[in-house]
Short mmCIF file of C-alpha atoms (C1' of nucleotides) in Angstrom, two decimals:
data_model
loop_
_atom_site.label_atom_id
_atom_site.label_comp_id
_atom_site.label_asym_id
_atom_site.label_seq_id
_atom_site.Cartn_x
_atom_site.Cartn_y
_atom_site.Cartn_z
CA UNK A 1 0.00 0.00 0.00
CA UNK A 2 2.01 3.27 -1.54
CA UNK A 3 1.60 6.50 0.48
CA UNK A 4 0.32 9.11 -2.38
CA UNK A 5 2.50 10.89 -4.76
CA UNK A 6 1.03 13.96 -2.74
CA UNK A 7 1.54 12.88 0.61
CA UNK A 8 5.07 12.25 0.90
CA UNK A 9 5.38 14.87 3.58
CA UNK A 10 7.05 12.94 7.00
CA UNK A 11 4.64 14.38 9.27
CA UNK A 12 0.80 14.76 7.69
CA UNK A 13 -2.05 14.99 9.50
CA UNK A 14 -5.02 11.94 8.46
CA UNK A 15 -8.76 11.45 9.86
CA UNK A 16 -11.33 14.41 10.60
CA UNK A 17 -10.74 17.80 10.34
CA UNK A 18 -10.81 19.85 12.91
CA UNK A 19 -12.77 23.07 13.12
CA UNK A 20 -9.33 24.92 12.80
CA UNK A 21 -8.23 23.11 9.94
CA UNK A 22 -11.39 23.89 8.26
CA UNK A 23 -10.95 27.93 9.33
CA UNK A 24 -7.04 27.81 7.81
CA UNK A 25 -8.27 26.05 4.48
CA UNK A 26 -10.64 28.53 4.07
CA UNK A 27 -8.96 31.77 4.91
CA UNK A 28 -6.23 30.89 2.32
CA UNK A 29 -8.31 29.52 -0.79
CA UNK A 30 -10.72 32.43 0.00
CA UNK A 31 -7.84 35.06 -0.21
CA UNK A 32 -5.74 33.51 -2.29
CA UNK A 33 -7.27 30.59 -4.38
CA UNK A 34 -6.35 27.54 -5.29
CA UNK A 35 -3.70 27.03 -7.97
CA UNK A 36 -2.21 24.16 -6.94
CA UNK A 37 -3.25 22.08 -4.19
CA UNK A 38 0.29 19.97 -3.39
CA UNK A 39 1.08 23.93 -2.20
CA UNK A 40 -1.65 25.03 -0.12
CA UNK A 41 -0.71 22.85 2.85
CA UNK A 42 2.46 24.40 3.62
CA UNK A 43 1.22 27.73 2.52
CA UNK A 44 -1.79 27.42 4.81
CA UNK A 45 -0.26 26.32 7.79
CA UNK A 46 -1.89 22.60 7.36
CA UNK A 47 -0.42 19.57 8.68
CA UNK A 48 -2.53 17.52 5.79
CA UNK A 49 -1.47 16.55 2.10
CA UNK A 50 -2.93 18.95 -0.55
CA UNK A 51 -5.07 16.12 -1.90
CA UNK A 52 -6.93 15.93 1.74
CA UNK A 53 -6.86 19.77 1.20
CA UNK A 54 -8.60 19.45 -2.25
CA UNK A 55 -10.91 16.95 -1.13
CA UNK A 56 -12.43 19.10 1.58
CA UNK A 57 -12.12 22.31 0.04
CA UNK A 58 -14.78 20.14 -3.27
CA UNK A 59 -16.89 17.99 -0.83
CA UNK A 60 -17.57 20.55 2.38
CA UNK A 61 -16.00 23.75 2.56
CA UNK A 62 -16.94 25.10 -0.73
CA UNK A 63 -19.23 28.29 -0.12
CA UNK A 64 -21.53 26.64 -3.62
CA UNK A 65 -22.11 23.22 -1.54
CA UNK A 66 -25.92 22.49 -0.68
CA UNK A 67 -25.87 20.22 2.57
CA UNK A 68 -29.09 18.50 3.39
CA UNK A 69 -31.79 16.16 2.49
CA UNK A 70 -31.63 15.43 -1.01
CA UNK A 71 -35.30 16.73 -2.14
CA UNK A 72 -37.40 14.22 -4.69
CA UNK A 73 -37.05 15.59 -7.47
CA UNK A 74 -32.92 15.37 -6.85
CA UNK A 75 -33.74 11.46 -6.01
CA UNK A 76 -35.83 10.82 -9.39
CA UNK A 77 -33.10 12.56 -11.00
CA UNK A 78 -30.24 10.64 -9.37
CA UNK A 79 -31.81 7.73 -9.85
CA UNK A 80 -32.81 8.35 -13.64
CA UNK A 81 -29.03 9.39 -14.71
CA UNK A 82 -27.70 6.21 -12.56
CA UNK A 83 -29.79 3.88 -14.90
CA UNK A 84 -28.17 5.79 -17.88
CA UNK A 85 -24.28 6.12 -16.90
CA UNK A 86 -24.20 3.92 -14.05
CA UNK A 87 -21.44 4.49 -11.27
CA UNK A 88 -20.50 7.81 -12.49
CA UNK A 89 -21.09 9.87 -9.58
CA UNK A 90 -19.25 12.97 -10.91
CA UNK A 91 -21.05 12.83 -14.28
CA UNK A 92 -24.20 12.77 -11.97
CA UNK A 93 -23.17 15.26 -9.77
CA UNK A 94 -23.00 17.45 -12.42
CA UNK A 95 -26.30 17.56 -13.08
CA UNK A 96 -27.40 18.15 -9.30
CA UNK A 97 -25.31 21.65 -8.16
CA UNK A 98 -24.43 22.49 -4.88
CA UNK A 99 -23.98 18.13 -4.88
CA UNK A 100 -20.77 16.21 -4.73
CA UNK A 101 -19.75 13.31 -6.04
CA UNK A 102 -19.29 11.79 -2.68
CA UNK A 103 -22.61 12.63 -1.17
CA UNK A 104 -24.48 11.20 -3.95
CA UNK A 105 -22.53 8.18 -4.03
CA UNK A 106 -23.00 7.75 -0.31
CA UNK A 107 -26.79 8.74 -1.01
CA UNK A 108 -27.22 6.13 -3.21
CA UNK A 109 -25.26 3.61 -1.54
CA UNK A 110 -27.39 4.45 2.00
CA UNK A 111 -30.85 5.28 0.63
CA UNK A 112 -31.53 4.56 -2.88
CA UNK A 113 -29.77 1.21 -3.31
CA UNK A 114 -31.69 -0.07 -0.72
CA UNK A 115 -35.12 1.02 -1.57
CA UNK A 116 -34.59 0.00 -5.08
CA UNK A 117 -33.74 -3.76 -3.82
CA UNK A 118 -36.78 -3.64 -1.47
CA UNK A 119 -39.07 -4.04 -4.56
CA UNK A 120 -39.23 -7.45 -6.17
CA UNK A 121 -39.03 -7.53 -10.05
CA UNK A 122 -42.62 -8.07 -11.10
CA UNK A 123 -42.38 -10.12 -14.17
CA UNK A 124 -39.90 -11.78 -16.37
CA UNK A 125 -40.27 -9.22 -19.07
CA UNK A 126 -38.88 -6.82 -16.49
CA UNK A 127 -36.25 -9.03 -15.70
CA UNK A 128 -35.39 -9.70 -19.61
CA UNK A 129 -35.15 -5.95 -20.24
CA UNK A 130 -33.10 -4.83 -17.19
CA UNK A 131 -30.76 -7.64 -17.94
CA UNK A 132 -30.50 -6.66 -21.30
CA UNK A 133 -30.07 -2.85 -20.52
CA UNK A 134 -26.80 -1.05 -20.81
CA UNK A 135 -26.69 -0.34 -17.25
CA UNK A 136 -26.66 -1.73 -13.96
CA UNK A 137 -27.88 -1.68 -10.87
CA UNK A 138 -31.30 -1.62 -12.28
CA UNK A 139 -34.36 -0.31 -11.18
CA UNK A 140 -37.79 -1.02 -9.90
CA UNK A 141 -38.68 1.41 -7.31
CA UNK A 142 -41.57 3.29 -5.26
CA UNK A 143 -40.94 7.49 -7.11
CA UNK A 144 -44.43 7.71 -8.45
CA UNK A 145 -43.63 7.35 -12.17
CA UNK A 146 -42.69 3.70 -13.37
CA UNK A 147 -39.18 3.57 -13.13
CA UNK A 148 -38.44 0.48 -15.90
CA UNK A 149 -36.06 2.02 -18.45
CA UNK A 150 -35.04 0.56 -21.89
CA UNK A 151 -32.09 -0.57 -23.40
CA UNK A 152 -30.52 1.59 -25.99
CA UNK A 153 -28.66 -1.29 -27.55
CA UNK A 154 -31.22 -2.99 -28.31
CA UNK A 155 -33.65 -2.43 -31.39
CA UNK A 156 -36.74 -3.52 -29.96
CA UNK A 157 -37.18 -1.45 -27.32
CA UNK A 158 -39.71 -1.87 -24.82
CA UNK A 159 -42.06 0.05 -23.71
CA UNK A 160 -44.06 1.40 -20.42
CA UNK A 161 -46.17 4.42 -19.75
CA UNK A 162 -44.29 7.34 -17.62
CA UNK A 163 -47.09 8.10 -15.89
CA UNK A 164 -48.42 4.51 -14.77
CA UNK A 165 -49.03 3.43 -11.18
CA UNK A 166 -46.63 0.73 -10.43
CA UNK A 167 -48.13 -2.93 -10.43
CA UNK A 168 -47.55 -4.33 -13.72
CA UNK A 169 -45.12 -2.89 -16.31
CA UNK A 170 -46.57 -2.84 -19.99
CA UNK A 171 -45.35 -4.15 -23.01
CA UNK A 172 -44.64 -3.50 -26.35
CA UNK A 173 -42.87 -4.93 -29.27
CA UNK A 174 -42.34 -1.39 -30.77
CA UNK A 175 -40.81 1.71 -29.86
CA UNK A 176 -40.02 3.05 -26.05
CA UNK A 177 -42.85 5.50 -24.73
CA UNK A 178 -40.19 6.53 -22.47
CA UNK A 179 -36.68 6.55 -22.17
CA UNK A 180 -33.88 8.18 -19.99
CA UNK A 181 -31.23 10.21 -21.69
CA UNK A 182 -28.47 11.78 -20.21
CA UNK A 183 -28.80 15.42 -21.43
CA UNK A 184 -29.96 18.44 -20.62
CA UNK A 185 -32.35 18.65 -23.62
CA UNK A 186 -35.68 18.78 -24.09
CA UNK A 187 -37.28 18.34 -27.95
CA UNK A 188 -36.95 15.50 -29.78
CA UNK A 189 -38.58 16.28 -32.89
CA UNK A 190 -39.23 14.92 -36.81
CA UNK A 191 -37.86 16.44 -40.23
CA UNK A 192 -41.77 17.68 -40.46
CA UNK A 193 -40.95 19.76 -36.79
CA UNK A 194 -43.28 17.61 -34.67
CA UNK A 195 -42.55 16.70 -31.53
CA UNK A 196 -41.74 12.99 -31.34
CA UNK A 197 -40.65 13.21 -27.63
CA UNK A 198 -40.65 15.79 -25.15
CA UNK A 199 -38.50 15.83 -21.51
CA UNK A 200 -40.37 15.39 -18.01
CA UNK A 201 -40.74 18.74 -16.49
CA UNK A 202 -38.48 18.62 -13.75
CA UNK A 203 -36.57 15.92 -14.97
CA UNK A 204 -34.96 16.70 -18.53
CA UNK A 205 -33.32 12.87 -18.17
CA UNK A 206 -36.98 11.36 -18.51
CA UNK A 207 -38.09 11.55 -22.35
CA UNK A 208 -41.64 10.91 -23.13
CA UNK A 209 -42.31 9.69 -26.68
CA UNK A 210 -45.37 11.24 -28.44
CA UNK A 211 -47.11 7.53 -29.53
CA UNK A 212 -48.64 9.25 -32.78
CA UNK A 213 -44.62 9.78 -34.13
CA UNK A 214 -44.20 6.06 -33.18
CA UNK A 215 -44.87 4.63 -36.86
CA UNK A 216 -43.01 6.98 -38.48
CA UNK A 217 -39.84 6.56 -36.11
CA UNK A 218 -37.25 4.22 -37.80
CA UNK A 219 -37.31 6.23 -40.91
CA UNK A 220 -37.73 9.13 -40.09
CA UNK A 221 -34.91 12.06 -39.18
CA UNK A 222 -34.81 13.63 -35.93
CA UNK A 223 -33.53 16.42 -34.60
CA UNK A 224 -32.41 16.24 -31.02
CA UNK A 225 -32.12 19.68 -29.57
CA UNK A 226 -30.53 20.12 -26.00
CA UNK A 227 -29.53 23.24 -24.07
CA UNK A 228 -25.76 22.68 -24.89
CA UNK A 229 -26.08 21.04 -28.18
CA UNK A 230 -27.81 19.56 -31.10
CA UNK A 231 -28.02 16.65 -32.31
CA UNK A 232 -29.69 14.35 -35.03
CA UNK A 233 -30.30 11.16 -36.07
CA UNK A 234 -32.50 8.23 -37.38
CA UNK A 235 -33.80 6.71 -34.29
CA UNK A 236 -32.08 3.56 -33.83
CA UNK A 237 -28.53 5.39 -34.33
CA UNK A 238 -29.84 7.84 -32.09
CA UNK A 239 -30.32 5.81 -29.37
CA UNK A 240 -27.20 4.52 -29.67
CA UNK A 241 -25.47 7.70 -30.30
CA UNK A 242 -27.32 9.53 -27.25
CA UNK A 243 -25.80 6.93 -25.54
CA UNK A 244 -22.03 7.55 -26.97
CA UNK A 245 -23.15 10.81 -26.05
CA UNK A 246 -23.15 10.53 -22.32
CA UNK A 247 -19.89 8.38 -22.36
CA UNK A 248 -18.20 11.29 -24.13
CA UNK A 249 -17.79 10.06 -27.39
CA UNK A 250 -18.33 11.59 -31.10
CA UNK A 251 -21.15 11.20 -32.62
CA UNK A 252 -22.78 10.92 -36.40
CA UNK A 253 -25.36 13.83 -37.74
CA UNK A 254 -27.51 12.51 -40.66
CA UNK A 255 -29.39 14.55 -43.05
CA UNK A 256 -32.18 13.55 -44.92
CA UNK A 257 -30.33 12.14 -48.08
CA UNK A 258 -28.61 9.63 -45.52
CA UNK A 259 -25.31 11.84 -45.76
CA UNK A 260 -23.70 11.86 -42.42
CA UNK A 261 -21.12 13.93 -40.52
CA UNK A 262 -18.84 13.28 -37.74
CA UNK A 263 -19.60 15.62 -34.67
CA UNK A 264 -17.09 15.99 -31.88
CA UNK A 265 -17.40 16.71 -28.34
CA UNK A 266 -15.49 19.65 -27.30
CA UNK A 267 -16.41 20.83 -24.02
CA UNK A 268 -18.86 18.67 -21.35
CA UNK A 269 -22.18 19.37 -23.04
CA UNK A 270 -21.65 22.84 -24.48
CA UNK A 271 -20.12 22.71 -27.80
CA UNK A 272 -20.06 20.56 -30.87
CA UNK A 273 -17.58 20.86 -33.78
CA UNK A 274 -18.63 19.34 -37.10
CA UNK A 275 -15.59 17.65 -39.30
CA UNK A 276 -14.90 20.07 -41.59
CA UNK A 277 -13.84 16.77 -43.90
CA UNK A 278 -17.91 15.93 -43.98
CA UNK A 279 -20.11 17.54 -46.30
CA UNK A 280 -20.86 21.05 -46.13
CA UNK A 281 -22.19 21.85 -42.97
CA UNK A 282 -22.26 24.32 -40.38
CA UNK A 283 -18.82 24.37 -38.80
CA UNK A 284 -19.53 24.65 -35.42
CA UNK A 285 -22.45 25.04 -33.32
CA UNK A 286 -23.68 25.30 -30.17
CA UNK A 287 -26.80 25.58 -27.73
CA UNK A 288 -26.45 29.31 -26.42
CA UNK A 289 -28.26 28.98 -22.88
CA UNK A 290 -28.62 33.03 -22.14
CA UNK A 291 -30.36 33.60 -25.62
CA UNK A 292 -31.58 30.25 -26.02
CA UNK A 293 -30.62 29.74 -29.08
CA UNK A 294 -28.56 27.76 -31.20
CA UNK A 295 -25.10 29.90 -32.52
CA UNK A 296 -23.23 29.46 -35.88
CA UNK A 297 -19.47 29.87 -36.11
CA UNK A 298 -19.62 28.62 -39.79
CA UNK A 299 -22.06 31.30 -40.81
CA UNK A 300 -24.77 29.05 -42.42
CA UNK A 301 -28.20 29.68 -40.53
CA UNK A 302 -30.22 27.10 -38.51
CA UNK A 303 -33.84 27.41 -37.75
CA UNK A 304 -34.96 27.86 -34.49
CA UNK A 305 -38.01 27.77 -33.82
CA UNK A 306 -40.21 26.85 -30.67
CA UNK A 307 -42.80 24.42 -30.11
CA UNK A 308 -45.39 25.56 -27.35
CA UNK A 309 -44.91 24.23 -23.71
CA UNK A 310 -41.92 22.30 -24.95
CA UNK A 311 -39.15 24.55 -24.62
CA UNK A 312 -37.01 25.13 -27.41
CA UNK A 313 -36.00 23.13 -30.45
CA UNK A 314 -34.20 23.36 -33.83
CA UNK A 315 -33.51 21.82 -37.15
CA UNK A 316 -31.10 21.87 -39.31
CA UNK A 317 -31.10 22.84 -43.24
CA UNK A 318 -31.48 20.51 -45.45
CA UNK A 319 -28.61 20.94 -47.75
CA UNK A 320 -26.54 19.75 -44.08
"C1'" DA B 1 -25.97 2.17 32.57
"C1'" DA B 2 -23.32 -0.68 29.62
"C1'" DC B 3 -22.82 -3.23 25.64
"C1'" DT B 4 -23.48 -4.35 20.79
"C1'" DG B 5 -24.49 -4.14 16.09
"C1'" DA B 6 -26.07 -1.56 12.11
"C1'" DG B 7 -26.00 2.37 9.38
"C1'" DC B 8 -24.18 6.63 7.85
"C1'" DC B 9 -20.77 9.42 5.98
"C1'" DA B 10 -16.19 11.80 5.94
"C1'" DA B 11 -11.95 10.63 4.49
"C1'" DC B 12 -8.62 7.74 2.40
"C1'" DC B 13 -6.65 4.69 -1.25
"C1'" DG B 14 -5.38 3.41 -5.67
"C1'" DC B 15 -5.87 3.84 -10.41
"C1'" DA B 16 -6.26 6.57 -14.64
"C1'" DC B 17 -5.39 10.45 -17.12
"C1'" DT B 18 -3.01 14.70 -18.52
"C1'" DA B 19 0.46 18.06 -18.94
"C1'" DA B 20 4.97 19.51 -18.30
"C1'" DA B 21 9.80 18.56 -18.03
"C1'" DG C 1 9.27 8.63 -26.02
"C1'" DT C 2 9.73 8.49 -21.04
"C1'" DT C 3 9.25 10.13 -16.49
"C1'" DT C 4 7.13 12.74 -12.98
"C1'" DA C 5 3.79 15.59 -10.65
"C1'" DG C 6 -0.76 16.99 -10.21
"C1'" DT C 7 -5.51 16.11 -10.46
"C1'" DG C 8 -9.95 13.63 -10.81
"C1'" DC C 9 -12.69 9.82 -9.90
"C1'" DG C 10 -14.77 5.52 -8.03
"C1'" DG C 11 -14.34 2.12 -4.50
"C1'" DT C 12 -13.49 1.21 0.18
"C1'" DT C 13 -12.59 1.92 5.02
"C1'" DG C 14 -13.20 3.14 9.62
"C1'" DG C 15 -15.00 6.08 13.19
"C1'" DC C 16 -19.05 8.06 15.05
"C1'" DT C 17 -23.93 7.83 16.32
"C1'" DC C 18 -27.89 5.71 17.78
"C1'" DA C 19 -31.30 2.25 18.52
"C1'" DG C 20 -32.05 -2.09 20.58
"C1'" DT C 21 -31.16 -5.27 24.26
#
DNA sequence: AACTGAGCCAACCGCACTAAA
DNA sequence: GTTTAGTGCGGTTGGCTCAGT
């Protein structure tokens, strides 16, 4: 067992912090910041290694942090990003502010887990598509809305109803009526500009499929509009590719000829590049949250337009 | 009152990744 | 290309609290 790269100082300080530590940490990040942790011990008069520093500066002494009991709406959120990326407590954190990584993983490993495992899977169908999901862990729970989520590998999606009381999940060969997506969008929407699926309200990680879009769905081009970035593509793809999404990988924009282009990930959520080496397409776009709208760096014009009660949404032009 | 076990949660550990040397 | 230091993240540990006996 190696003693951290860190923490090679002979005499450092391990276990709680004292009240005094906590005053020192403070009064030096607060006047002079935090450039680089393996520093601030010595500077601050701390008997701990900067990466004990760091971890309580992130997880409790940060003047953003939001102690307390998580609310429901933070659960059904937790709990709907945890069926999407798994163990990736950061990731979720992200979407939960004031939260750290560490409280939500102890959260979950306290509360959630538990209440999750207290209700028995209710059919075999349930079993078949949890164990055929992408991610783990997987639900049943008590939150109100039925929690049964749907595997994006998998072509034939199942199906339940957001909005049904527990008891028995239902089936369908076809197309999800609801499915969790790690975004921050909320429009899914057709060449034609309907909707095909609109976010939860509260809960932009719960999609609800408009059933009337359902036949048209495997051939038909979407548009997938979030706050921080757009995104397109026939549905199966999509699903997949929503999926590559929240692991951080690039993903493929189609147009309605079937050409596609390669867009990148540049920044967590906020910026797509399009490969210049596709077709002609905008160069670079990206979900602008203050004007809510979507910007052009390559100077060729999107629409944006906005359905009612949906939030916004977008498409792209044609000749993409 | 004393003991014990379970649960919670703050902190630590080790690995992975990145950037700089 | 290799090494090293710094940082971030997920898993795990261990101490504290509290309910039950």
């Amino acid at each position: 067992m190696g003693q951290h790269s860190c923490c090679n100082q002979q005499k450092v300080k391990r276990g709680l912090w004292s009240p005094e530590e906590d005053e020192k940490l403070i009064r030096f990040i607060t006047t002079h910041g935090y450039g680089c942790w393996s520093e601030v011990p010595e500077k601050a008069g701390l008997q701990r290694c900067g990466k004990s520093c760091r971890l309580r500066w992130i997880n409790y002494l940060r003047p953003d942090i939001r102690r307390g009991k998580f609310t429901p709406e933070e659960e059904k959120l937790i709990i709907n990003l945890h069926s999407v990326v798994g163990n990736k407590w950061a990731h979720i954190a992200s979407h939960l502010p004031g939260r750290t990584d560490n409280e939500i993983k102890n959260y979950w490993n306290s509360w959630i887990k538990k209440k999750i495992s207290r209700k028995p899977s209710s059919t075999s169908m349930m079993t078949r598509l949890i164990s055929t999901s992408a991610s783990i862990d997987q639900p049943h729970s008590d939150y109100g809305y039925n929690p049964t989520h749907l595997s994006f590998l998998n072509q034939d999606l199942c199906v339940t109803n957001i909005k049904q009381p527990i008891q028995e999940p239902v089936f369908s060969s076809s197309f999800s009526s609801l499915f969790m997506l790690d975004t921050s969008g909320s429009v899914l929407e057709g060449h034609n500009g309907d909707c095909i699926a609109q976010t939860e309200y509260f809960n932009d990680s719960m999609w609800q499929v408009n059933k009337n879009q359902i036949p048209e769905l495997p051939s038909q081009i979407l548009n997938f509009a979030t706050n921080s970035g757009m995104y397109s593509s026939y549905l199966p793809p999509l699903m997949e590719n929503l999926e590559a999404m929240a692991e951080g990988q690039n993903c493929n924009l189609h147009n309605e000829e079937g050409r596609e282009c390669l867009i990148q990930k540049q920044h967590e959520f906020n910026e797509w590049v399009v490969d210049q080496t596709s077709q002609q397409c905008p160069s670079y776009l990206f979900w602008d949250d203050e004007h809510q709208e979507v910007q052009l760096a390559g100077g060729e014009e999107i629409a944006v337009h906005s359905a009612p009660n949906l939030g916004p949404s977008l498409s792209y032009p044609t000749s993409l």
